[in-house]
Amino acid sequence: LSTIQSVNLPNATTIGMFAFGGCQSLTALELPSATSIGNGAIMGSRVASVKLPVIQSLAGGSLNGDCLSDVYLGYDGVVAVTDGPFAGDGENTITIHVPDNQLASYQSDASWTALIASYAEDGVTINIVGDYA
């Protein structure tokens, strides 16, 4: 696993805890059928981009990777977030890409608003953009 740079698992619905943890060459992850992601799934990897078109919720630590910069969420509704799903140490920016018709819903969702404010306190900027189809 140390030389794999990109993973696309088209049929995987559940990604276990620390599934890609420590995969230091991994930079891109595409999980088109994933509905559940375990804590620390990308911890210790160099994943910068994650595509999760059907995921409906992100729990604490599920996308806790220090290199994460782009998350693509295509679910036809606002993805539920709890307990800080992203890495929060450092001055980085994470862009959440959502369908254009969902952008206003994300911007007005109390959970996402609270999450963005919480990360801002730690020097992490979370931007939500409507550019994912």
JSON list of C-alpha atoms in Angstrom, two decimals:
[
{"chain": "A", "resi": 1, "resn": "LEU", "atom": "CA", "xyz": [0.00, 0.00, 0.00]},
{"chain": "A", "resi": 2, "resn": "SER", "atom": "CA", "xyz": [2.92, 2.35, 0.34]},
{"chain": "A", "resi": 3, "resn": "THR", "atom": "CA", "xyz": [3.04, 3.22, -3.39]},
{"chain": "A", "resi": 4, "resn": "ILE", "atom": "CA", "xyz": [-0.68, 3.52, -4.20]},
{"chain": "A", "resi": 5, "resn": "GLN", "atom": "CA", "xyz": [-1.54, 7.12, -5.08]},
{"chain": "A", "resi": 6, "resn": "SER", "atom": "CA", "xyz": [-5.22, 6.91, -6.00]},
{"chain": "A", "resi": 7, "resn": "VAL", "atom": "CA", "xyz": [-8.03, 4.55, -4.99]},
{"chain": "A", "resi": 8, "resn": "ASN", "atom": "CA", "xyz": [-11.49, 4.15, -6.51]},
{"chain": "A", "resi": 9, "resn": "LEU", "atom": "CA", "xyz": [-13.68, 1.53, -4.82]},
{"chain": "A", "resi": 10, "resn": "PRO", "atom": "CA", "xyz": [-16.91, 1.63, -6.83]},
{"chain": "A", "resi": 11, "resn": "ASN", "atom": "CA", "xyz": [-18.80, -0.99, -4.82]},
{"chain": "A", "resi": 12, "resn": "ALA", "atom": "CA", "xyz": [-17.57, -0.42, -1.27]},
{"chain": "A", "resi": 13, "resn": "THR", "atom": "CA", "xyz": [-20.38, 0.82, 0.96]},
{"chain": "A", "resi": 14, "resn": "THR", "atom": "CA", "xyz": [-18.57, 0.72, 4.30]},
{"chain": "A", "resi": 15, "resn": "ILE", "atom": "CA", "xyz": [-15.03, 1.96, 4.90]},
{"chain": "A", "resi": 16, "resn": "GLY", "atom": "CA", "xyz": [-13.62, 0.72, 8.20]},
{"chain": "A", "resi": 17, "resn": "MET", "atom": "CA", "xyz": [-11.68, 2.53, 10.89]},
{"chain": "A", "resi": 18, "resn": "PHE", "atom": "CA", "xyz": [-8.16, 3.46, 9.74]},
{"chain": "A", "resi": 19, "resn": "ALA", "atom": "CA", "xyz": [-8.79, 1.73, 6.38]},
{"chain": "A", "resi": 20, "resn": "PHE", "atom": "CA", "xyz": [-6.27, 3.94, 4.57]},
{"chain": "A", "resi": 21, "resn": "GLY", "atom": "CA", "xyz": [-4.44, 5.14, 7.66]},
{"chain": "A", "resi": 22, "resn": "GLY", "atom": "CA", "xyz": [-0.72, 5.43, 7.11]},
{"chain": "A", "resi": 23, "resn": "CYS", "atom": "CA", "xyz": [-0.90, 5.08, 3.29]},
{"chain": "A", "resi": 24, "resn": "GLN", "atom": "CA", "xyz": [1.62, 7.85, 2.79]},
{"chain": "A", "resi": 25, "resn": "SER", "atom": "CA", "xyz": [1.52, 7.87, -1.02]},
{"chain": "A", "resi": 26, "resn": "LEU", "atom": "CA", "xyz": [-2.28, 7.96, -1.24]},
{"chain": "A", "resi": 27, "resn": "THR", "atom": "CA", "xyz": [-3.50, 11.40, -2.38]},
{"chain": "A", "resi": 28, "resn": "ALA", "atom": "CA", "xyz": [-6.94, 10.76, -3.96]},
{"chain": "A", "resi": 29, "resn": "LEU", "atom": "CA", "xyz": [-9.83, 8.61, -2.82]},
{"chain": "A", "resi": 30, "resn": "GLU", "atom": "CA", "xyz": [-13.08, 7.99, -4.69]},
{"chain": "A", "resi": 31, "resn": "LEU", "atom": "CA", "xyz": [-15.82, 6.05, -2.93]},
{"chain": "A", "resi": 32, "resn": "PRO", "atom": "CA", "xyz": [-18.94, 6.36, -5.11]},
{"chain": "A", "resi": 33, "resn": "SER", "atom": "CA", "xyz": [-21.04, 3.90, -3.08]},
{"chain": "A", "resi": 34, "resn": "ALA", "atom": "CA", "xyz": [-19.79, 4.61, 0.46]},
{"chain": "A", "resi": 35, "resn": "THR", "atom": "CA", "xyz": [-22.52, 5.27, 2.99]},
{"chain": "A", "resi": 36, "resn": "SER", "atom": "CA", "xyz": [-20.35, 4.84, 6.10]},
{"chain": "A", "resi": 37, "resn": "ILE", "atom": "CA", "xyz": [-16.76, 5.85, 6.89]},
{"chain": "A", "resi": 38, "resn": "GLY", "atom": "CA", "xyz": [-15.01, 4.80, 10.08]},
{"chain": "A", "resi": 39, "resn": "ASN", "atom": "CA", "xyz": [-12.99, 7.00, 12.39]},
{"chain": "A", "resi": 40, "resn": "GLY", "atom": "CA", "xyz": [-9.47, 7.77, 11.15]},
{"chain": "A", "resi": 41, "resn": "ALA", "atom": "CA", "xyz": [-10.08, 6.24, 7.71]},
{"chain": "A", "resi": 42, "resn": "ILE", "atom": "CA", "xyz": [-7.47, 8.52, 6.09]},
{"chain": "A", "resi": 43, "resn": "MET", "atom": "CA", "xyz": [-5.38, 9.43, 9.15]},
{"chain": "A", "resi": 44, "resn": "GLY", "atom": "CA", "xyz": [-1.66, 9.38, 8.42]},
{"chain": "A", "resi": 45, "resn": "SER", "atom": "CA", "xyz": [-2.21, 9.34, 4.66]},
{"chain": "A", "resi": 46, "resn": "ARG", "atom": "CA", "xyz": [-1.61, 12.19, 2.22]},
{"chain": "A", "resi": 47, "resn": "VAL", "atom": "CA", "xyz": [-5.18, 12.18, 0.89]},
{"chain": "A", "resi": 48, "resn": "ALA", "atom": "CA", "xyz": [-5.95, 15.62, -0.51]},
{"chain": "A", "resi": 49, "resn": "SER", "atom": "CA", "xyz": [-9.18, 14.79, -2.36]},
{"chain": "A", "resi": 50, "resn": "VAL", "atom": "CA", "xyz": [-12.14, 12.58, -1.38]},
{"chain": "A", "resi": 51, "resn": "LYS", "atom": "CA", "xyz": [-15.23, 11.97, -3.54]},
{"chain": "A", "resi": 52, "resn": "LEU", "atom": "CA", "xyz": [-18.28, 10.74, -1.63]},
{"chain": "A", "resi": 53, "resn": "PRO", "atom": "CA", "xyz": [-21.32, 11.18, -3.89]},
{"chain": "A", "resi": 54, "resn": "VAL", "atom": "CA", "xyz": [-23.84, 9.22, -1.78]},
{"chain": "A", "resi": 55, "resn": "ILE", "atom": "CA", "xyz": [-22.60, 9.59, 1.81]},
{"chain": "A", "resi": 56, "resn": "GLN", "atom": "CA", "xyz": [-25.32, 10.98, 4.09]},
{"chain": "A", "resi": 57, "resn": "SER", "atom": "CA", "xyz": [-23.32, 11.65, 7.26]},
{"chain": "A", "resi": 58, "resn": "LEU", "atom": "CA", "xyz": [-19.75, 12.30, 8.39]},
{"chain": "A", "resi": 59, "resn": "ALA", "atom": "CA", "xyz": [-18.91, 11.42, 11.98]},
{"chain": "A", "resi": 60, "resn": "GLY", "atom": "CA", "xyz": [-16.07, 12.60, 14.17]},
{"chain": "A", "resi": 61, "resn": "GLY", "atom": "CA", "xyz": [-12.65, 11.85, 12.73]},
{"chain": "A", "resi": 62, "resn": "SER", "atom": "CA", "xyz": [-13.96, 10.11, 9.61]},
{"chain": "A", "resi": 63, "resn": "LEU", "atom": "CA", "xyz": [-11.92, 12.36, 7.30]},
{"chain": "A", "resi": 64, "resn": "ASN", "atom": "CA", "xyz": [-9.18, 13.27, 9.74]},
{"chain": "A", "resi": 65, "resn": "GLY", "atom": "CA", "xyz": [-6.28, 13.66, 7.31]},
{"chain": "A", "resi": 66, "resn": "ASP", "atom": "CA", "xyz": [-3.78, 16.50, 7.61]},
{"chain": "A", "resi": 67, "resn": "CYS", "atom": "CA", "xyz": [-3.46, 16.94, 3.81]},
{"chain": "A", "resi": 68, "resn": "LEU", "atom": "CA", "xyz": [-7.17, 17.02, 3.06]},
{"chain": "A", "resi": 69, "resn": "SER", "atom": "CA", "xyz": [-8.09, 20.00, 0.87]},
{"chain": "A", "resi": 70, "resn": "ASP", "atom": "CA", "xyz": [-11.12, 18.93, -1.21]},
{"chain": "A", "resi": 71, "resn": "VAL", "atom": "CA", "xyz": [-14.22, 16.91, -0.26]},
{"chain": "A", "resi": 72, "resn": "TYR", "atom": "CA", "xyz": [-16.89, 16.23, -2.88]},
{"chain": "A", "resi": 73, "resn": "LEU", "atom": "CA", "xyz": [-20.37, 15.53, -1.48]},
{"chain": "A", "resi": 74, "resn": "GLY", "atom": "CA", "xyz": [-23.06, 14.69, -4.03]},
{"chain": "A", "resi": 75, "resn": "TYR", "atom": "CA", "xyz": [-25.88, 13.47, -1.79]},
{"chain": "A", "resi": 76, "resn": "ASP", "atom": "CA", "xyz": [-29.24, 15.07, -2.70]},
{"chain": "A", "resi": 77, "resn": "GLY", "atom": "CA", "xyz": [-29.60, 16.75, 0.68]},
{"chain": "A", "resi": 78, "resn": "VAL", "atom": "CA", "xyz": [-27.34, 18.20, 3.35]},
{"chain": "A", "resi": 79, "resn": "VAL", "atom": "CA", "xyz": [-24.80, 15.67, 4.63]},
{"chain": "A", "resi": 80, "resn": "ALA", "atom": "CA", "xyz": [-25.09, 15.46, 8.42]},
{"chain": "A", "resi": 81, "resn": "VAL", "atom": "CA", "xyz": [-21.88, 16.30, 10.33]},
{"chain": "A", "resi": 82, "resn": "THR", "atom": "CA", "xyz": [-21.01, 15.52, 13.93]},
{"chain": "A", "resi": 83, "resn": "ASP", "atom": "CA", "xyz": [-18.00, 15.84, 16.20]},
{"chain": "A", "resi": 84, "resn": "GLY", "atom": "CA", "xyz": [-15.51, 17.33, 13.74]},
{"chain": "A", "resi": 85, "resn": "PRO", "atom": "CA", "xyz": [-15.04, 14.96, 10.82]},
{"chain": "A", "resi": 86, "resn": "PHE", "atom": "CA", "xyz": [-11.92, 16.75, 9.48]},
{"chain": "A", "resi": 87, "resn": "ALA", "atom": "CA", "xyz": [-8.41, 17.30, 10.84]},
{"chain": "A", "resi": 88, "resn": "GLY", "atom": "CA", "xyz": [-8.35, 20.53, 12.78]},
{"chain": "A", "resi": 89, "resn": "ASP", "atom": "CA", "xyz": [-4.71, 21.16, 13.51]},
{"chain": "A", "resi": 90, "resn": "GLY", "atom": "CA", "xyz": [-2.95, 23.68, 11.38]},
{"chain": "A", "resi": 91, "resn": "GLU", "atom": "CA", "xyz": [-3.75, 26.61, 9.17]},
{"chain": "A", "resi": 92, "resn": "ASN", "atom": "CA", "xyz": [-5.23, 24.84, 6.19]},
{"chain": "A", "resi": 93, "resn": "THR", "atom": "CA", "xyz": [-8.26, 25.30, 3.96]},
{"chain": "A", "resi": 94, "resn": "ILE", "atom": "CA", "xyz": [-10.76, 22.57, 3.16]},
{"chain": "A", "resi": 95, "resn": "THR", "atom": "CA", "xyz": [-13.14, 23.13, 0.27]},
{"chain": "A", "resi": 96, "resn": "ILE", "atom": "CA", "xyz": [-16.43, 21.22, 0.40]},
{"chain": "A", "resi": 97, "resn": "HIS", "atom": "CA", "xyz": [-17.81, 20.77, -3.12]},
{"chain": "A", "resi": 98, "resn": "VAL", "atom": "CA", "xyz": [-21.59, 20.25, -3.23]},
{"chain": "A", "resi": 99, "resn": "PRO", "atom": "CA", "xyz": [-24.19, 20.33, -6.01]},
{"chain": "A", "resi": 100, "resn": "ASP", "atom": "CA", "xyz": [-25.13, 23.89, -6.93]},
{"chain": "A", "resi": 101, "resn": "ASN", "atom": "CA", "xyz": [-28.78, 23.27, -6.04]},
{"chain": "A", "resi": 102, "resn": "GLN", "atom": "CA", "xyz": [-27.71, 22.30, -2.48]},
{"chain": "A", "resi": 103, "resn": "LEU", "atom": "CA", "xyz": [-25.36, 25.22, -1.78]},
{"chain": "A", "resi": 104, "resn": "ALA", "atom": "CA", "xyz": [-27.94, 27.44, -0.05]},
{"chain": "A", "resi": 105, "resn": "SER", "atom": "CA", "xyz": [-29.04, 24.53, 2.14]},
{"chain": "A", "resi": 106, "resn": "TYR", "atom": "CA", "xyz": [-25.47, 23.94, 3.33]},
{"chain": "A", "resi": 107, "resn": "GLN", "atom": "CA", "xyz": [-24.91, 27.65, 3.95]},
{"chain": "A", "resi": 108, "resn": "SER", "atom": "CA", "xyz": [-28.00, 27.87, 6.15]},
{"chain": "A", "resi": 109, "resn": "ASP", "atom": "CA", "xyz": [-27.64, 24.52, 7.93]},
{"chain": "A", "resi": 110, "resn": "ALA", "atom": "CA", "xyz": [-26.98, 24.99, 11.66]},
{"chain": "A", "resi": 111, "resn": "SER", "atom": "CA", "xyz": [-24.65, 21.98, 11.94]},
{"chain": "A", "resi": 112, "resn": "TRP", "atom": "CA", "xyz": [-22.43, 23.14, 9.07]},
{"chain": "A", "resi": 113, "resn": "THR", "atom": "CA", "xyz": [-22.46, 26.74, 10.33]},
{"chain": "A", "resi": 114, "resn": "ALA", "atom": "CA", "xyz": [-21.34, 25.57, 13.78]},
{"chain": "A", "resi": 115, "resn": "LEU", "atom": "CA", "xyz": [-18.71, 23.27, 12.27]},
{"chain": "A", "resi": 116, "resn": "ILE", "atom": "CA", "xyz": [-17.25, 26.07, 10.15]},
{"chain": "A", "resi": 117, "resn": "ALA", "atom": "CA", "xyz": [-17.11, 28.41, 13.17]},
{"chain": "A", "resi": 118, "resn": "SER", "atom": "CA", "xyz": [-15.48, 25.74, 15.34]},
{"chain": "A", "resi": 119, "resn": "TYR", "atom": "CA", "xyz": [-12.76, 25.04, 12.80]},
{"chain": "A", "resi": 120, "resn": "ALA", "atom": "CA", "xyz": [-12.16, 28.76, 12.26]},
{"chain": "A", "resi": 121, "resn": "GLU", "atom": "CA", "xyz": [-11.22, 29.01, 15.93]},
{"chain": "A", "resi": 122, "resn": "ASP", "atom": "CA", "xyz": [-8.43, 26.49, 15.24]},
{"chain": "A", "resi": 123, "resn": "GLY", "atom": "CA", "xyz": [-7.18, 28.35, 12.15]},
{"chain": "A", "resi": 124, "resn": "VAL", "atom": "CA", "xyz": [-8.83, 26.00, 9.64]},
{"chain": "A", "resi": 125, "resn": "THR", "atom": "CA", "xyz": [-10.96, 27.54, 6.89]},
{"chain": "A", "resi": 126, "resn": "ILE", "atom": "CA", "xyz": [-13.85, 25.53, 5.48]},
{"chain": "A", "resi": 127, "resn": "ASN", "atom": "CA", "xyz": [-15.35, 26.83, 2.25]},
{"chain": "A", "resi": 128, "resn": "ILE", "atom": "CA", "xyz": [-18.49, 25.37, 0.71]},
{"chain": "A", "resi": 129, "resn": "VAL", "atom": "CA", "xyz": [-18.87, 25.80, -3.03]},
{"chain": "A", "resi": 130, "resn": "GLY", "atom": "CA", "xyz": [-21.64, 24.68, -5.39]},
{"chain": "A", "resi": 131, "resn": "ASP", "atom": "CA", "xyz": [-19.66, 23.12, -8.23]},
{"chain": "A", "resi": 132, "resn": "TYR", "atom": "CA", "xyz": [-20.05, 19.35, -7.91]},
{"chain": "A", "resi": 133, "resn": "ALA", "atom": "CA", "xyz": [-22.32, 17.54, -10.33]}
]
